Coordinates of C-alpha atoms and ligand atoms in Angstrom, one line a residue:
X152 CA 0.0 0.0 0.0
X153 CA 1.3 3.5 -0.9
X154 CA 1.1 6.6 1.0
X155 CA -1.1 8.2 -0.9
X156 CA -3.6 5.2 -0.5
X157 CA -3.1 5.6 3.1
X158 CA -3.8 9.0 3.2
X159 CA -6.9 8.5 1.3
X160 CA -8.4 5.8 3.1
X161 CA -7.7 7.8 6.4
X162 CA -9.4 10.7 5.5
X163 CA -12.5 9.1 4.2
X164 CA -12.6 7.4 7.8
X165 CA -12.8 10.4 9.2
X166 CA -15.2 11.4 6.8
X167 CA -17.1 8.6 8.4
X168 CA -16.2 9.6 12.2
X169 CA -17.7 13.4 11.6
X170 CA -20.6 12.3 9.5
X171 CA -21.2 9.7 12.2
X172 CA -20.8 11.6 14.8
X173 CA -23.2 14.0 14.0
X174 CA -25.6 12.0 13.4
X175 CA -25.1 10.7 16.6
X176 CA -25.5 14.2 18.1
X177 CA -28.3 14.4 16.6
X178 CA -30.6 11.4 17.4
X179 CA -29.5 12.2 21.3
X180 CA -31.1 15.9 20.5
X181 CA -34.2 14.7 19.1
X182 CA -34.6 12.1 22.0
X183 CA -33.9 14.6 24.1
X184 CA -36.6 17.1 22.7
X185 CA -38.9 14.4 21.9
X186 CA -39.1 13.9 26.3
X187 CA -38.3 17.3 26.7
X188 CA -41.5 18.6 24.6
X189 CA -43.6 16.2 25.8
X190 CA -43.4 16.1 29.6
X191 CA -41.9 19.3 30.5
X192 CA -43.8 21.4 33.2
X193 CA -43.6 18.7 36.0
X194 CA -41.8 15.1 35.4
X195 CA -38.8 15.8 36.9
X196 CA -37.6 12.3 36.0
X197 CA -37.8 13.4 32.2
X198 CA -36.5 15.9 32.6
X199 CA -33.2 14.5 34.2
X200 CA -33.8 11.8 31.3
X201 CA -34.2 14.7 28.5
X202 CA -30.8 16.6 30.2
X203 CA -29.3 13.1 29.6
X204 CA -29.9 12.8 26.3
X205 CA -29.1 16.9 26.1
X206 CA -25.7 15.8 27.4
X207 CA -25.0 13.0 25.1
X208 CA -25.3 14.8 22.7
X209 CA -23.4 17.4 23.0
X210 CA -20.8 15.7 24.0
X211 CA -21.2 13.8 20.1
X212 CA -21.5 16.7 18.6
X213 CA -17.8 18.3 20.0
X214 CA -16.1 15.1 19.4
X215 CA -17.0 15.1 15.5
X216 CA -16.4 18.9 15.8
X217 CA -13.0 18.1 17.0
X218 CA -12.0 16.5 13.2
X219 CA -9.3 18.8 11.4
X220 CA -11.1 20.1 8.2
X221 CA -7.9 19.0 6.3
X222 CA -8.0 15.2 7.7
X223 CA -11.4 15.3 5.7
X224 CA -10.9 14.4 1.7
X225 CA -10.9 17.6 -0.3
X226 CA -13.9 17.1 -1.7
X227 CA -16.1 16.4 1.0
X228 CA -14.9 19.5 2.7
X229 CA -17.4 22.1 1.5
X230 CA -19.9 19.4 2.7
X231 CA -18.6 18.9 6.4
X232 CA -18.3 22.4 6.8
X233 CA -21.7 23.1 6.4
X234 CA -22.8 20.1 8.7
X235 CA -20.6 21.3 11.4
X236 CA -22.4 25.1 10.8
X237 CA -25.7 23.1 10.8
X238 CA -24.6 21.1 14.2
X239 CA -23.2 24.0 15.9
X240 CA -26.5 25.7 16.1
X241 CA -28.1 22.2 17.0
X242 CA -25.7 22.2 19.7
X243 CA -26.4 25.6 21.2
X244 CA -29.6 24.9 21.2
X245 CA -28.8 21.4 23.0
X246 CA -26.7 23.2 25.4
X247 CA -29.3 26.3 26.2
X248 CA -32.2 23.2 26.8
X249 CA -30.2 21.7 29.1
X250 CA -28.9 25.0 31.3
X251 CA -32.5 26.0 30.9
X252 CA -33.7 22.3 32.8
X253 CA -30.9 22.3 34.8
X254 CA -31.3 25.6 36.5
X255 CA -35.7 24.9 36.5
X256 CA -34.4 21.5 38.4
X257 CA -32.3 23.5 41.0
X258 CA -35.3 25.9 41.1
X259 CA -33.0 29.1 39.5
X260 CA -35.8 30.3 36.7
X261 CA -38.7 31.6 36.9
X262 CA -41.4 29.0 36.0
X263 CA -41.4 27.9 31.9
X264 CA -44.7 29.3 31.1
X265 CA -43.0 32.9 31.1
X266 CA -41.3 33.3 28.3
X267 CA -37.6 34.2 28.0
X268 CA -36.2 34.1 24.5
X269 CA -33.4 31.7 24.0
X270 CA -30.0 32.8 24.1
X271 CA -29.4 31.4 21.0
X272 CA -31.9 33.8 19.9
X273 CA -30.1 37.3 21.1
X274 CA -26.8 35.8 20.3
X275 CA -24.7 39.1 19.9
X276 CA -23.0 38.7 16.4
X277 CA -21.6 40.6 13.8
X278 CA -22.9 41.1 10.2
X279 CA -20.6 38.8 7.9
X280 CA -19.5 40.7 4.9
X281 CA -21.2 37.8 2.9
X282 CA -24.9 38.6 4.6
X283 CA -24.2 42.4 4.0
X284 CA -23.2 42.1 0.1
X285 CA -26.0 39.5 -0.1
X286 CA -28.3 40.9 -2.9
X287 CA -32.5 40.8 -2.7
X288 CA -33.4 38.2 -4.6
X289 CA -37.0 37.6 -5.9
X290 CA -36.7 35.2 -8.3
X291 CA -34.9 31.9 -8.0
X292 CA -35.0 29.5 -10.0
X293 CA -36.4 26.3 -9.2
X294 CA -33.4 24.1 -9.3
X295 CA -31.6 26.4 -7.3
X296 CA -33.9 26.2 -4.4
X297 CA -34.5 22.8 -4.6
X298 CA -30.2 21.9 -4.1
X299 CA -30.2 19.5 -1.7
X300 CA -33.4 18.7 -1.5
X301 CA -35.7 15.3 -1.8
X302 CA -37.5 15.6 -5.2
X303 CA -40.2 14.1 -4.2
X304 CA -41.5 17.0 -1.3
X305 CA -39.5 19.7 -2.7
X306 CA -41.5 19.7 -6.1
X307 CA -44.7 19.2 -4.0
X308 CA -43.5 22.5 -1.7
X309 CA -42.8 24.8 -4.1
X310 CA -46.1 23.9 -5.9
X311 CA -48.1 24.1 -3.3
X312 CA -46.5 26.7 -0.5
X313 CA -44.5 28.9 -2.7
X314 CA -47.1 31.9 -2.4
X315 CA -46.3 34.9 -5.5
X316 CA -48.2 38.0 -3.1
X317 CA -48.7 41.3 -4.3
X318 CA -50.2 42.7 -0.8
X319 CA -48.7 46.0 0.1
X320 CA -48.7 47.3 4.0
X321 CA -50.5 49.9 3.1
X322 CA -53.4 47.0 1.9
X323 CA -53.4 46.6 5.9
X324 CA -55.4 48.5 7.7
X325 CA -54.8 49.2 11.9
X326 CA -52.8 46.3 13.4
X327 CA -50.0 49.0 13.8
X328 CA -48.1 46.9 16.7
X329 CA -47.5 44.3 14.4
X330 CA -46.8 45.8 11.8
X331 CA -44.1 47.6 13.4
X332 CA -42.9 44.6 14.8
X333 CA -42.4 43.4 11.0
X334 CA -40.6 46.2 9.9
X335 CA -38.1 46.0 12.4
X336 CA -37.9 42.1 12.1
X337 CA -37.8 42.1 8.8
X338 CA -37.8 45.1 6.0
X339 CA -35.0 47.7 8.0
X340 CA -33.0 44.9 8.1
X341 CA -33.2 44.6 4.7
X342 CA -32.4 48.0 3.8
X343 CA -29.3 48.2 6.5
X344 CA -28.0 44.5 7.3
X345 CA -25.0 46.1 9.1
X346 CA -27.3 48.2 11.5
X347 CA -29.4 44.8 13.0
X348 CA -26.2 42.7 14.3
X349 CA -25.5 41.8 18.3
X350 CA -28.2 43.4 20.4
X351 CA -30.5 44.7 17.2
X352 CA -30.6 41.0 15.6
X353 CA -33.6 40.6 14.1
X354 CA -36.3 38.2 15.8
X355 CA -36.3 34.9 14.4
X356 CA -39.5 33.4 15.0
X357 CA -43.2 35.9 15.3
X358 CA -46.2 34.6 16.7
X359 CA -49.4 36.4 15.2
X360 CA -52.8 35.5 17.3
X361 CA -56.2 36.7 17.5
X362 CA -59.3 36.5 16.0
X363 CA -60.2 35.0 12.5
X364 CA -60.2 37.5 10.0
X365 CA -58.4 40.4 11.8
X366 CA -54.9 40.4 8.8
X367 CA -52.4 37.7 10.4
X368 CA -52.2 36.3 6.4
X369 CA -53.0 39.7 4.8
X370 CA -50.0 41.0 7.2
X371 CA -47.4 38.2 6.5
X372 CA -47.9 38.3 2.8
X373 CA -47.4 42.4 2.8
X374 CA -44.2 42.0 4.5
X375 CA -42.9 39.6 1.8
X376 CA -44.0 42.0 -1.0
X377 CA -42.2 44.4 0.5
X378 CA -39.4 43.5 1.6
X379 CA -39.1 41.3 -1.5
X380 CA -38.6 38.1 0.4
X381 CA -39.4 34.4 -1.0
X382 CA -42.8 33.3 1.2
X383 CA -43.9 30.4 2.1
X384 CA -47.6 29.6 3.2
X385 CA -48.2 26.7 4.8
X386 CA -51.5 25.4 7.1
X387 CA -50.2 23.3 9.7
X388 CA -53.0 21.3 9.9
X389 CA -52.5 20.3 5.7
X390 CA -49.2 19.0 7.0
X391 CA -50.6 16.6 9.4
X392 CA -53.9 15.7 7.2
X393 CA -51.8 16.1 3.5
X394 CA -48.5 14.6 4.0
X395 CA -49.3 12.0 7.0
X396 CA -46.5 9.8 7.9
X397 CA -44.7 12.1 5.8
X398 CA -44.9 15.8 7.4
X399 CA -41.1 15.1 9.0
X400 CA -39.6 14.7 5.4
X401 CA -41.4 17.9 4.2
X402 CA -40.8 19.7 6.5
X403 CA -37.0 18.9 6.9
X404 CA -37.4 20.1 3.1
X405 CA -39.6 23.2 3.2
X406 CA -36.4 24.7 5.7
X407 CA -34.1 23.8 3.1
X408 CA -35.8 25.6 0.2
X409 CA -36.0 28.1 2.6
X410 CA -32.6 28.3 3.5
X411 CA -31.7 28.0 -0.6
X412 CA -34.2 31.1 -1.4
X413 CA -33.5 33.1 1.6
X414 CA -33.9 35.7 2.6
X415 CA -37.2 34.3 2.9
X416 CA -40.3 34.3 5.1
X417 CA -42.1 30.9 6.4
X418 CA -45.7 31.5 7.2
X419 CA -47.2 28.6 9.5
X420 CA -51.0 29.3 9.7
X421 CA -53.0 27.4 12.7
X422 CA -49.7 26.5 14.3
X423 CA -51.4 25.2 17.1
X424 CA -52.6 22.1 15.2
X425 CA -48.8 20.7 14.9
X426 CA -47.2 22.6 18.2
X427 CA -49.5 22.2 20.9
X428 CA -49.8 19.1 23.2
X429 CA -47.5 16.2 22.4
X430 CA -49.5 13.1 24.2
X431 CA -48.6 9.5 24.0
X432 CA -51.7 8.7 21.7
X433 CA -50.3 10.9 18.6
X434 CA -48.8 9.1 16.1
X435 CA -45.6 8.5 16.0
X436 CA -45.2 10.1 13.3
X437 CA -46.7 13.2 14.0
X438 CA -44.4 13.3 17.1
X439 CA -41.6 13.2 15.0
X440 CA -42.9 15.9 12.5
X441 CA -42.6 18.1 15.6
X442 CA -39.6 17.1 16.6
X443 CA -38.1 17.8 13.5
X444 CA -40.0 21.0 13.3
X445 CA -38.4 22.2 16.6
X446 CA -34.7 20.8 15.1
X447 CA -35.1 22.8 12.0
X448 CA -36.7 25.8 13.5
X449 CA -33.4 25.7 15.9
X450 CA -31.0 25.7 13.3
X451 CA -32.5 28.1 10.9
X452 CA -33.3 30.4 14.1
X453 CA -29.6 30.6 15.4
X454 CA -27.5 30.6 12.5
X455 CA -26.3 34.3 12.2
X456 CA -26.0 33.6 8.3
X457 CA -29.5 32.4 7.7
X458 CA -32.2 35.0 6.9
X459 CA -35.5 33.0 8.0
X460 CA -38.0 34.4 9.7
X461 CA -40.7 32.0 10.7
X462 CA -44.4 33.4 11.4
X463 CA -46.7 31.7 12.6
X464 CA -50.6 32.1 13.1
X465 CA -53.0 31.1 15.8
X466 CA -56.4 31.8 16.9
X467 CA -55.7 29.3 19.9
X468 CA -52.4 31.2 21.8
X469 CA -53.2 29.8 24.7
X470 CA -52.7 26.1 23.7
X471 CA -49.4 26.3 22.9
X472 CA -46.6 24.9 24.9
X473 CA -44.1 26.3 26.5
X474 CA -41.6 24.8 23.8
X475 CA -43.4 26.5 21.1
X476 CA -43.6 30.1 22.5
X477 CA -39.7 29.9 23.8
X478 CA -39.2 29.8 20.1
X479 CA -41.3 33.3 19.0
X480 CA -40.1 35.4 21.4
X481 CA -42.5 38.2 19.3
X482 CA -45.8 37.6 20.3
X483 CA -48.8 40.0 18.7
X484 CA -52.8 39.9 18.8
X485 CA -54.1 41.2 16.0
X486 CA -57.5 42.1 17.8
X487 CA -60.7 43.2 17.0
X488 CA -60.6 46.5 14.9
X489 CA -61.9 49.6 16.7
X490 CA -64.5 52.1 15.9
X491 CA -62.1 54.4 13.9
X492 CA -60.5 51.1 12.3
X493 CA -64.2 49.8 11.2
X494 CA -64.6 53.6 9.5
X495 CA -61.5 52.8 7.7
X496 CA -62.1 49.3 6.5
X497 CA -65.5 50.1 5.4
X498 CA -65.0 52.9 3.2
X499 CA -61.7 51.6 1.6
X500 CA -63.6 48.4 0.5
X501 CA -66.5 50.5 -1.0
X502 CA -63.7 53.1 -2.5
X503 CA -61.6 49.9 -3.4
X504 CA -64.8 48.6 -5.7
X505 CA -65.4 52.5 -6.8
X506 CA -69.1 51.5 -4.8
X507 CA -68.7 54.4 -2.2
X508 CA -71.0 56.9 -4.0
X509 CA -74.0 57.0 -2.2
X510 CA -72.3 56.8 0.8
X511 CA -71.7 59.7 3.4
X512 CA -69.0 59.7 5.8
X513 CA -72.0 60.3 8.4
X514 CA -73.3 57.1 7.4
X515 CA -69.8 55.7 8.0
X516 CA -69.7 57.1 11.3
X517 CA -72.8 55.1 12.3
X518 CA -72.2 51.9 10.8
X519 CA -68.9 52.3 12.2
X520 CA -70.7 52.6 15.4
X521 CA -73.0 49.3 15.3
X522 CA -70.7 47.2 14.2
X523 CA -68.5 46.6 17.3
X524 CA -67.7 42.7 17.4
X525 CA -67.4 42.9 13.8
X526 CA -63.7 41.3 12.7
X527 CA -62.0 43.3 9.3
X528 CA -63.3 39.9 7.2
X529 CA -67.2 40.4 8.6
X530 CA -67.2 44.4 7.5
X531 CA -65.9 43.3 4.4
X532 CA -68.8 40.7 4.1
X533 CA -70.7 43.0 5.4
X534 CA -69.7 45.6 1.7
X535 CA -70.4 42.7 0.4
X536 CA -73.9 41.5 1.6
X537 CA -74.9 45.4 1.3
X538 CA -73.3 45.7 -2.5
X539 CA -76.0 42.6 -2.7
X540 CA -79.7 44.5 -1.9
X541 CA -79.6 46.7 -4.9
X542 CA -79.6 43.6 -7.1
X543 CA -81.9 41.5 -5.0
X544 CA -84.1 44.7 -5.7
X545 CA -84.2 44.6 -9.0
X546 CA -86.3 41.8 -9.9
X547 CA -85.7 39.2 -12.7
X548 CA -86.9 41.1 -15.7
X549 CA -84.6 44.3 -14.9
X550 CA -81.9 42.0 -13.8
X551 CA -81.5 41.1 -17.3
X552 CA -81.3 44.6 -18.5
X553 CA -79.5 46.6 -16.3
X554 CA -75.8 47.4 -16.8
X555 CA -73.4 48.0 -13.8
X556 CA -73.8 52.2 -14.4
X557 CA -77.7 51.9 -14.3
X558 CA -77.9 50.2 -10.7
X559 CA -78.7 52.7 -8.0
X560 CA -75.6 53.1 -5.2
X561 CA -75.1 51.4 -2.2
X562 CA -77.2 53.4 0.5
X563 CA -76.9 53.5 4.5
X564 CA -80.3 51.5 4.4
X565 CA -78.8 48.3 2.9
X566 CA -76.0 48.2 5.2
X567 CA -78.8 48.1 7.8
X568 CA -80.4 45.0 5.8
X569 CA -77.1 43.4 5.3
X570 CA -76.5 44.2 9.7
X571 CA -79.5 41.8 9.9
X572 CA -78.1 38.4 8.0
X573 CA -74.0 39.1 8.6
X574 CA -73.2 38.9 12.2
X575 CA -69.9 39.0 14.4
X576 CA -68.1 35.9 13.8
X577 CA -66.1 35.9 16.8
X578 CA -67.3 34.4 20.2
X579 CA -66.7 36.4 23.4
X580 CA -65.3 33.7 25.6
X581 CA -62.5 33.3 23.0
X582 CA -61.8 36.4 22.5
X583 CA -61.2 37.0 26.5
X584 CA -59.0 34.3 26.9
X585 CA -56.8 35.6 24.0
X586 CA -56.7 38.7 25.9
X587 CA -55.8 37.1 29.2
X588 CA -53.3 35.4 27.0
X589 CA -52.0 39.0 25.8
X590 CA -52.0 40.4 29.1
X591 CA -49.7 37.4 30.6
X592 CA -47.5 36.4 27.4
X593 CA -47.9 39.1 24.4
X594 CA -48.8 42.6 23.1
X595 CA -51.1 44.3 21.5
Ligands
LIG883 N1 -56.4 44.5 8.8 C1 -57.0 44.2 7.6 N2 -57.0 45.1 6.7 C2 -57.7 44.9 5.5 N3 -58.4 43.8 5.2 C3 -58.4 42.9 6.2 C4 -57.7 43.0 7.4 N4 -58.0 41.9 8.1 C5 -58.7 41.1 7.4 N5 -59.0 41.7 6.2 C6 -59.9 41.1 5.2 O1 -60.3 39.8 5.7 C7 -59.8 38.7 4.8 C8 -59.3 37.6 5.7 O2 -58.1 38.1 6.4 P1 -56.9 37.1 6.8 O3 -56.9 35.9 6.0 O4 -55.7 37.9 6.9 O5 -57.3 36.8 8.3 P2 -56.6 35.9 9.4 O6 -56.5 36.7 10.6 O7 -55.4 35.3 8.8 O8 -57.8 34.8 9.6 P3 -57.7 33.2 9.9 O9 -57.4 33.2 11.4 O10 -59.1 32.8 9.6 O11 -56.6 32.6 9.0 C9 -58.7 39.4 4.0 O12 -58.5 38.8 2.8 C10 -59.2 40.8 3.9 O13 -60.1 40.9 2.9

């Protein structure tokens, strides 16, 4: 045998030992999640269990670190580098979970349920010259976002998720907290990378709750308009009833495409239907959908080179776990809209449809006034039940006839028609307890 031989044949061993080894690191983290997510609030026996698993892999995880780049073959180098970037932040995140048990165990933090954003999450870092020179892209094309992905789910993600929006903010009416929020998180950073480093590093992970129909989609598809951002729009509950047995491998791949099209924005609507309680009698599967969720959320969330923001959507905050909310330290309801709000929404969707004529802004005043209750999606029924009486009017003959100049305008009187069929769509008891939720865990 030659030295050259030699050489080779070492380095692809220790091609083995990283890849190996992180693996390794890995199945310990998702054990130790898997116990961790499940049982956390009071089973201190999982949680020493959880801190085990924690431990093991960590300790993995530095001794494939520990490989010389150069002992690896030349051209699996590019390769091992970006699994150690990926393990580092799996690792950090290993190492935070288990402080963060540790210290609940020896009774140092506060209880779970209040949320503290991970450490991983505030990580003070400095822009890389790469992130700053990074250029907006807004097209990509398909095979470059699905690099390293399984064919099979990528091809089904980008046609199904990949969302083209054309919402502006200014399509948005009210919800001014969050909108904020969504600036800072995501469209200054855009126009100043250099600025949002260390303390001012943009939030990885929003949670928008509230009522049905108050702008949590509208909101997160203006914010990838604007700030020109790849968005993906995905409903939770189609990855448990779509994909079943199979939610782990898409989502493993939706990060990916993410991570190949960033900067880019993932939308998760009724987030609660994957994140919330993880019993014994779920699937398997589904267990380990979440799991990898929380793996790939991790590593997307604390890389400082990855531009991800994850936003998800709830109407139900206050079933989500305390793993879930650790992760979107941002927390907004998008409540109900207020009297000035209603004025707004009303007489943009009648302007919007040029069916504002015989309207009067005293007439918006009162059914501004009557409507509390009413969410931004039931006034807009609302334009649309009252766009309906003039029609309904007209009687079959005339229908025929009439042309869309020749029907009478919308008047104050068929608003109070349409106020008799189109009622408040939101239930009182639900909306208290997602204020109660506010109060302890979010903002307004
Ligand atoms: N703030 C708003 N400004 C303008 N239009 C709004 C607003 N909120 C809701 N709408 C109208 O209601 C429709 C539904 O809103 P959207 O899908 O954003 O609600 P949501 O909060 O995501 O609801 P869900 O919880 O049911 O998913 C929008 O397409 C839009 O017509």
């Amino acid at each position: 045998m030659n030295l050259l031989t030699t050489k080779t044949q070492g380095q692809s061993a220790s091609y083995q030992r990283v890849k190996e080894g992180l693996e390794m690191g890995r199945g310990f983290l998702m054990q130790g999640i898997n116990l961790d997510e499940r049982y956390t609030v009071n089973d201190r026996e999982k949680k020493i269990q959880a801190c085990d698993y924690y431990k093991k892999g960590i300790d993995a995880f530095k001794s494939a670190m520990k490989v010389n780049i150069m002992e690896i073959p030349e051209e699996r180098r590019s390769e091992v580098r970006e699994m150690k970037d990926k393990a580092k932040s799996n690792m950090k995140a290993a190492e935070d979970r288990f402080v963060e048990l540790t210290n609940q165990m020896l009774g140092k933090t506060p209880s779970p349920t209040e949320s503290r954003p991970t450490t991983s999450t505030f990580r003070a870092t400095s822009t890389t010259a790469a992130e700053t020179s990074r250029p907006q892209r807004s097209v990509l094309a398909r095979n470059d976002m699905l690099k390293g992905v399984d064919a099979k789910f990528g091809n089904a993600i980008l046609d199904e998720i990949l969302d083209k929006t054309e919402v502006m903010l200014k399509d948005v009416y009210g919800c001014d907290a969050a909108k904020q929020a969504l600036e800072e998180a995501v469209i200054y950073p855009a126009l100043n990378p250099s600025l949002f480093s260390g303390l001012r590093q943009p939030v990885k992970g929003i949670l928008l709750f509230g009522p049905p129909g108050n702008g949590k989609t509208l909101l997160a598809k203006a914010v990838a308009t604007e700030s020109k951002q790849a968005f993906f729009n995905i409903s939770a509950s189609s990855l448990t009833s779509k994909w079943v047995g199979e939610g782990e491998k898409t989502v493993k791949a939706l990060f990916q495409i993410a991570k190949n099209a960033q900067p880019a924005i993932i939308f998760i609507d009724e987030i609660d239907s994957i994140l919330t309680e993880r019993s014994d009698k779920e699937a398997e599967s589904s267990r380990r959908m979440k799991t990898e969720f929380l793996i790939q959320f991790d590593g997307a969330s604390s890389s400082q080179n990855d531009r991800i923001l994850v936003i998800g959507a709830t109407n139900r905050p206050y079933e989500l776990d305390d793993a879930i909310l650790r992760r979107f330290p941002k927390r907004i309801m998008l409540g109900l809209p207020d009297e000035k709000a209603r004025h707004a929404i009303i007489f943009n969707t009648l302007k919007k449809h040029n069916a504002d004529k015989g309207i009067r802004d005293r007439d918006l005043r009162y059914i501004a006034s009557v409507t509390k209750g009413y969410s931004n999606s039931d006034l807009v029924n609302l334009c649309k039940e009252a766009a309906m009486v003039p029609v309904r009017r007209l009687g079959k003959d005339q229908l025929r006839t009439t042309t869309q100049h020749g029907l009478r305008p919308i008047e104050v009187s068929d608003f109070e028609e349409a106020l008799r069929v189109i009622k408040p769509s939101t239930n009182g008891n639900h909306l208290q307890k997602m204020l109660d939720f506010t109060a302890q865990s979010g903002q307004m």
